[in-house]
Amino acid sequence: AEPEVVEETIFVDAIPGGLADIYDAVVPGVVYLQVYATEGSGSGSGFVYDMDGHIVTNYHVVQGAELIEVHFASGLKVYGEVIATDTDSDLAVVKVDVPEEELYPLTMGSSTDLRVGDGVIAIGNPYGLVGTITYGIVSAKGRTMESLRLADSGSYFSAGDIIQTDASINPGNSGGPLLNLQGEVVGVNRAIQTSGTSFTGDPINTGIGFAVSVDIVNRVVPVLLEEGTYEYPYIGVSAWESLSLLQQDLLEIDNNTGAYITNVVDGSPADEAGLIGGQNQVVDYDGQSVNLPVGGDLIIKIDDVDVDVFGDLLSYIMINKSPGDEVLLTVIRNDEILEIPLTLGSRSSVR
């Protein structure tokens, strides 16, 4: 029999409707933000959230703004007002007063349903190039990074449930939507990993971008609109993202997954629950002295969810829990498995 001839196709052309149709449907709801502040002017992106004229963007885009211009794809330009901010997840809401026919709210999707390898697109205004679309994949889920919320101790809280993508994101993309191939918002583009700067001093894209997950947006923004602020749950630990084999060996821990607690904040929910952080000790390694936090608890599960890395723990409480909720932590302590109930606190109460 004659072998079947399979025509070679480009993956993006196989997408129903194509990327061009997604772009045409979405771009009317993406806006360009020109921001004027005492320190100078800047720009970023945002998108229409609802028919009440609310625009979602990043907090760092509008931070310190004295005047904000909102430019629509139609050519309309109006002034906007920041009405709510969230430094923990780097989100902000800007309000505009425009005719209803100018408002094209984007459809909010679910980042829980995203899989690593799924195609995604970013639409925004890199370097002021309005209406730019880029295409890539979900490179990873559940990443963590520093939030913009500073504790009185001088350290920053962690932001969780971050999506990593290789869709090209550059200065000016911040605050714009990351979309799945159905045109639904799955994230808000926030930052890039950079290895240097260009001749103009701008950070260079390395193919590693980060977006706030839409599950965080869906949980936080409605509360911001109703109450003006959002209270994040708080445990009160510092932990390694994961353990290397060498760290396992030196700490004499058999389990190869989990979040290893390196510090417990005094008076925190973790402290009250009896969690233990590692104490720095000098450990011998191949004739060399190594300083390691010895004796800390290893969190391997929260409620019925496995904790392979610290990001799993942070994502779970950020998208599912509120201050005052009780969770059940499963930890390994001195080769013994313990179940420890913990009542979550609020980040706003940390001093």
XYZ file of C-alpha atoms in Angstrom:
351
model
C 0.000 0.000 0.000
C 1.089 3.533 -0.689
C 2.267 5.277 2.506
C -0.036 8.037 3.652
C 1.293 11.482 2.841
C 1.006 13.852 5.797
C 1.351 17.504 4.936
C 3.603 19.435 7.262
C 1.695 22.099 9.183
C 2.789 24.897 11.445
C 1.349 24.468 14.922
C -0.100 27.953 15.259
C -1.933 27.572 11.945
C -3.720 24.542 13.402
C -5.324 26.662 16.108
C -9.071 27.019 15.390
C -9.568 30.489 13.992
C -5.861 31.239 14.193
C -3.994 33.744 16.311
C -5.212 36.586 14.125
C -8.836 35.944 15.103
C -7.897 35.834 18.786
C -6.026 39.112 18.430
C -8.921 40.815 16.628
C -11.347 39.698 19.339
C -9.156 40.698 22.283
C -7.203 43.816 21.308
C -10.190 46.217 21.716
C -10.099 45.344 25.426
C -6.354 45.980 25.876
C -5.258 49.498 26.831
C -2.043 51.505 26.845
C -1.243 53.354 30.068
C 0.864 56.504 30.041
C 1.860 57.309 33.606
C 3.274 60.582 34.921
C 4.950 60.669 38.325
C 7.321 62.920 40.243
C 10.202 60.609 39.359
C 9.351 60.801 35.652
C 6.993 59.262 33.130
C 6.511 55.641 32.188
C 4.138 53.365 30.364
C 2.526 49.981 30.654
C -0.475 47.913 29.692
C -3.837 46.960 31.129
C -7.143 45.448 30.106
C -10.826 46.175 30.525
C -12.253 44.157 33.405
C -15.949 45.072 33.329
C -18.586 47.374 31.908
C -18.179 49.748 34.860
C -14.920 51.045 33.394
C -12.500 49.151 35.623
C -9.051 48.479 34.157
C -6.745 45.825 35.644
C -2.986 46.402 35.517
C 0.126 45.943 37.659
C 0.657 48.000 40.785
C 4.220 48.799 39.744
C 2.913 50.344 36.505
C 0.898 52.998 38.364
C 2.988 53.243 41.531
C 3.436 56.878 42.517
C 1.289 58.076 39.610
C 0.106 61.674 39.671
C -1.608 61.456 36.292
C -2.625 58.474 34.164
C -3.688 58.490 30.529
C -5.622 55.459 29.292
C -5.419 54.921 25.536
C -7.954 52.604 23.907
C -7.429 50.643 20.700
C -10.106 52.787 19.047
C -7.932 55.871 19.488
C -9.875 57.278 22.453
C -7.696 58.731 25.214
C -8.992 59.542 28.690
C -7.610 60.140 32.155
C -7.876 57.297 34.671
C -7.863 57.131 38.463
C -6.242 54.453 40.604
C -8.961 53.227 42.965
C -7.343 50.121 44.514
C -3.930 48.513 44.758
C -2.495 45.211 45.937
C 1.243 45.108 46.584
C 1.231 41.411 47.498
C 0.383 40.277 43.955
C 1.370 43.501 42.160
C -2.152 44.328 40.984
C -4.028 47.605 40.634
C -7.418 48.773 39.403
C -7.808 51.973 37.391
C -11.234 53.547 36.823
C -12.178 55.349 33.614
C -15.349 57.161 32.565
C -16.014 56.319 28.906
C -19.025 55.462 26.728
C -20.104 51.836 26.994
C -19.289 51.194 23.340
C -15.604 51.704 24.193
C -15.600 48.947 26.806
C -14.715 45.416 25.730
C -14.231 43.401 28.942
C -11.975 40.422 28.419
C -13.156 36.943 29.398
C -11.489 35.693 32.559
C -10.328 32.081 32.362
C -8.806 29.656 34.865
C -5.101 29.144 35.430
C -5.809 25.916 37.324
C -6.782 24.341 34.002
C -3.536 25.443 32.330
C -0.961 22.768 31.616
C 2.748 23.235 31.162
C 3.260 23.290 27.401
C -0.072 24.948 26.597
C 0.142 27.766 24.080
C -0.364 31.313 25.365
C -0.235 34.789 23.880
C 0.634 38.153 25.390
C -0.852 41.407 24.127
C 0.508 44.712 25.324
C 2.640 47.726 24.573
C 6.363 46.872 24.875
C 8.540 49.979 24.580
C 5.383 51.906 23.697
C 4.710 49.758 20.615
C 0.934 49.694 21.049
C -1.018 46.508 20.391
C 1.903 44.079 20.137
C 1.127 40.345 20.218
C 3.650 37.624 21.082
C 3.221 33.868 21.233
C 4.732 31.158 23.433
C 3.954 28.412 25.885
C 3.404 27.942 29.591
C 6.916 27.087 30.737
C 6.016 26.357 34.369
C 3.352 26.976 37.003
C 3.445 27.711 40.712
C 6.591 29.843 40.659
C 7.311 32.235 43.531
C 8.920 35.661 43.541
C 9.215 38.635 45.846
C 6.045 40.633 46.275
C 6.101 44.411 46.574
C 4.834 44.250 50.158
C 7.560 45.080 52.669
C 7.284 43.799 56.236
C 8.481 45.874 59.164
C 11.411 43.452 59.431
C 12.744 44.862 56.171
C 12.126 41.726 54.089
C 9.538 41.271 51.356
C 6.674 38.797 51.492
C 6.514 36.183 48.760
C 4.114 36.260 45.820
C 2.866 32.847 44.730
C 1.021 31.053 41.946
C 3.146 32.756 39.307
C 3.016 31.498 35.709
C 6.294 31.275 33.802
C 6.130 31.737 30.032
C 8.460 32.155 27.073
C 6.014 34.433 25.261
C 8.101 37.538 24.710
C 7.483 40.094 27.470
C 9.385 43.387 27.586
C 9.187 46.727 29.425
C 5.736 48.117 28.666
C 4.057 44.690 28.612
C 3.550 44.868 32.380
C -0.129 44.794 33.323
C -1.273 43.365 30.007
C -3.105 40.064 29.625
C -1.625 36.625 29.113
C -4.263 34.633 27.220
C -4.941 31.015 26.379
C -5.792 29.927 22.846
C -9.497 30.464 23.493
C -8.799 34.163 24.075
C -9.398 33.946 27.852
C -7.209 35.798 30.336
C -5.047 33.338 32.272
C -2.582 35.806 33.755
C -1.402 39.398 34.100
C 2.104 39.878 32.713
C 4.349 41.134 35.467
C 8.097 40.677 35.035
C 10.966 39.156 33.106
C 14.139 37.371 34.088
C 17.004 39.367 32.618
C 20.743 38.841 32.312
C 21.629 42.434 31.526
C 20.520 45.680 29.935
C 20.489 47.080 26.442
C 22.430 50.159 25.325
C 19.386 52.213 26.337
C 19.470 50.767 29.862
C 16.357 48.613 29.435
C 16.337 45.014 30.725
C 16.987 42.393 28.044
C 14.385 39.658 27.536
C 15.843 36.180 28.008
C 12.734 34.180 27.146
C 11.691 33.855 30.794
C 8.635 35.902 31.711
C 6.314 35.822 34.695
C 2.585 36.528 35.053
C 0.233 36.774 38.020
C -2.184 33.857 37.639
C -5.787 34.671 36.783
C -6.900 32.554 39.746
C -5.257 35.187 41.953
C -6.875 37.967 39.919
C -10.302 36.327 40.129
C -9.969 36.062 43.900
C -8.438 39.471 44.621
C -9.965 42.002 42.211
C -13.647 41.556 43.219
C -12.651 42.168 46.851
C -10.560 45.200 45.870
C -13.581 46.652 44.086
C -15.879 46.024 47.037
C -13.596 46.758 49.994
C -10.552 48.552 48.591
C -8.033 46.105 50.063
C -7.436 42.365 50.116
C -6.172 40.430 53.131
C -3.693 37.642 52.369
C -3.304 34.588 54.586
C -0.088 34.316 56.554
C 1.820 31.327 57.954
C 5.054 32.887 59.181
C 7.835 30.695 57.829
C 10.825 31.000 55.561
C 11.546 27.873 53.579
C 13.755 26.487 50.871
C 11.900 26.014 47.591
C 13.182 22.430 47.487
C 16.014 20.235 48.771
C 19.002 19.182 46.710
C 20.395 15.677 47.172
C 23.418 17.142 48.937
C 21.231 19.112 51.341
C 19.206 15.962 52.036
C 22.353 14.015 52.781
C 23.875 16.685 55.015
C 20.606 17.216 56.896
C 19.997 13.445 57.051
C 16.528 13.718 55.509
C 15.229 10.739 53.534
C 12.313 12.458 51.784
C 13.218 14.077 48.456
C 10.229 16.433 48.169
C 8.729 19.088 50.408
C 9.310 22.621 51.705
C 12.070 22.712 54.312
C 11.500 25.332 57.024
C 14.579 27.429 57.687
C 12.951 29.965 60.017
C 9.754 30.431 62.013
C 8.710 33.989 62.853
C 8.187 34.572 66.568
C 4.506 34.897 67.469
C 3.359 33.856 63.987
C 0.689 31.208 63.272
C 3.511 28.759 62.524
C 5.096 29.514 65.896
C 1.787 29.083 67.724
C 1.180 25.792 65.892
C 4.568 24.475 67.003
C 6.371 24.323 63.669
C 10.149 24.206 63.937
C 12.688 26.024 61.779
C 16.237 24.882 61.267
C 18.989 26.109 63.554
C 22.293 27.033 61.951
C 24.971 24.475 62.708
C 28.359 23.683 61.241
C 28.186 20.385 59.343
C 31.204 18.530 58.004
C 31.186 17.816 54.271
C 34.159 16.045 52.770
C 36.506 17.688 55.244
C 34.954 21.129 54.834
C 32.732 23.001 57.273
C 29.302 23.907 55.938
C 26.795 26.104 57.808
C 23.271 24.661 57.466
C 19.901 25.153 59.225
C 19.624 21.779 60.947
C 16.502 20.258 62.516
C 13.764 22.094 60.602
C 10.373 20.608 59.746
C 9.812 19.407 56.190
C 6.268 20.217 54.986
C 5.096 17.491 52.602
C 1.344 18.149 52.487
C -1.251 20.837 53.232
C -4.757 19.508 53.751
C -4.980 16.817 51.050
C -2.589 18.547 48.615
C 0.976 17.299 48.174
C 3.734 19.858 48.691
C 6.611 18.984 46.394
C 8.133 22.476 46.578
C 7.447 25.603 48.619
C 5.553 27.142 45.684
C 2.897 24.432 46.005
C 2.198 25.489 49.597
C 2.101 29.191 48.762
C -0.137 28.744 45.705
C -2.594 26.603 47.652
C -3.183 29.076 50.468
C -3.220 32.125 48.177
C -5.957 30.847 45.866
C -7.961 28.774 48.345
C -7.638 30.202 51.840
C -8.274 33.359 53.851
C -7.060 34.658 57.225
C -8.743 32.719 60.018
C -9.047 29.485 58.029
C -7.546 26.341 59.507
C -5.271 24.095 57.473
C -3.697 20.751 58.304
C 0.023 20.492 57.628
C 1.748 17.145 57.288
C 5.430 17.443 58.231
C 8.416 15.189 58.688
C 10.311 15.862 61.917
C 13.193 13.619 62.947
C 11.950 10.819 60.642
C 8.479 11.032 62.227
C 5.392 12.087 60.259
C 3.236 14.585 62.157
C -0.083 16.258 61.346
C -0.192 19.802 62.670
C -3.314 22.014 62.516
C -2.591 25.695 61.888
C -4.880 28.727 61.862
C -3.831 31.177 59.197
C -3.143 34.762 60.153
C -3.183 37.921 58.038
C -0.184 39.589 56.449
C -1.526 43.000 57.493
C -1.086 42.034 61.148
C 2.654 41.355 60.753
C 4.892 43.830 62.517
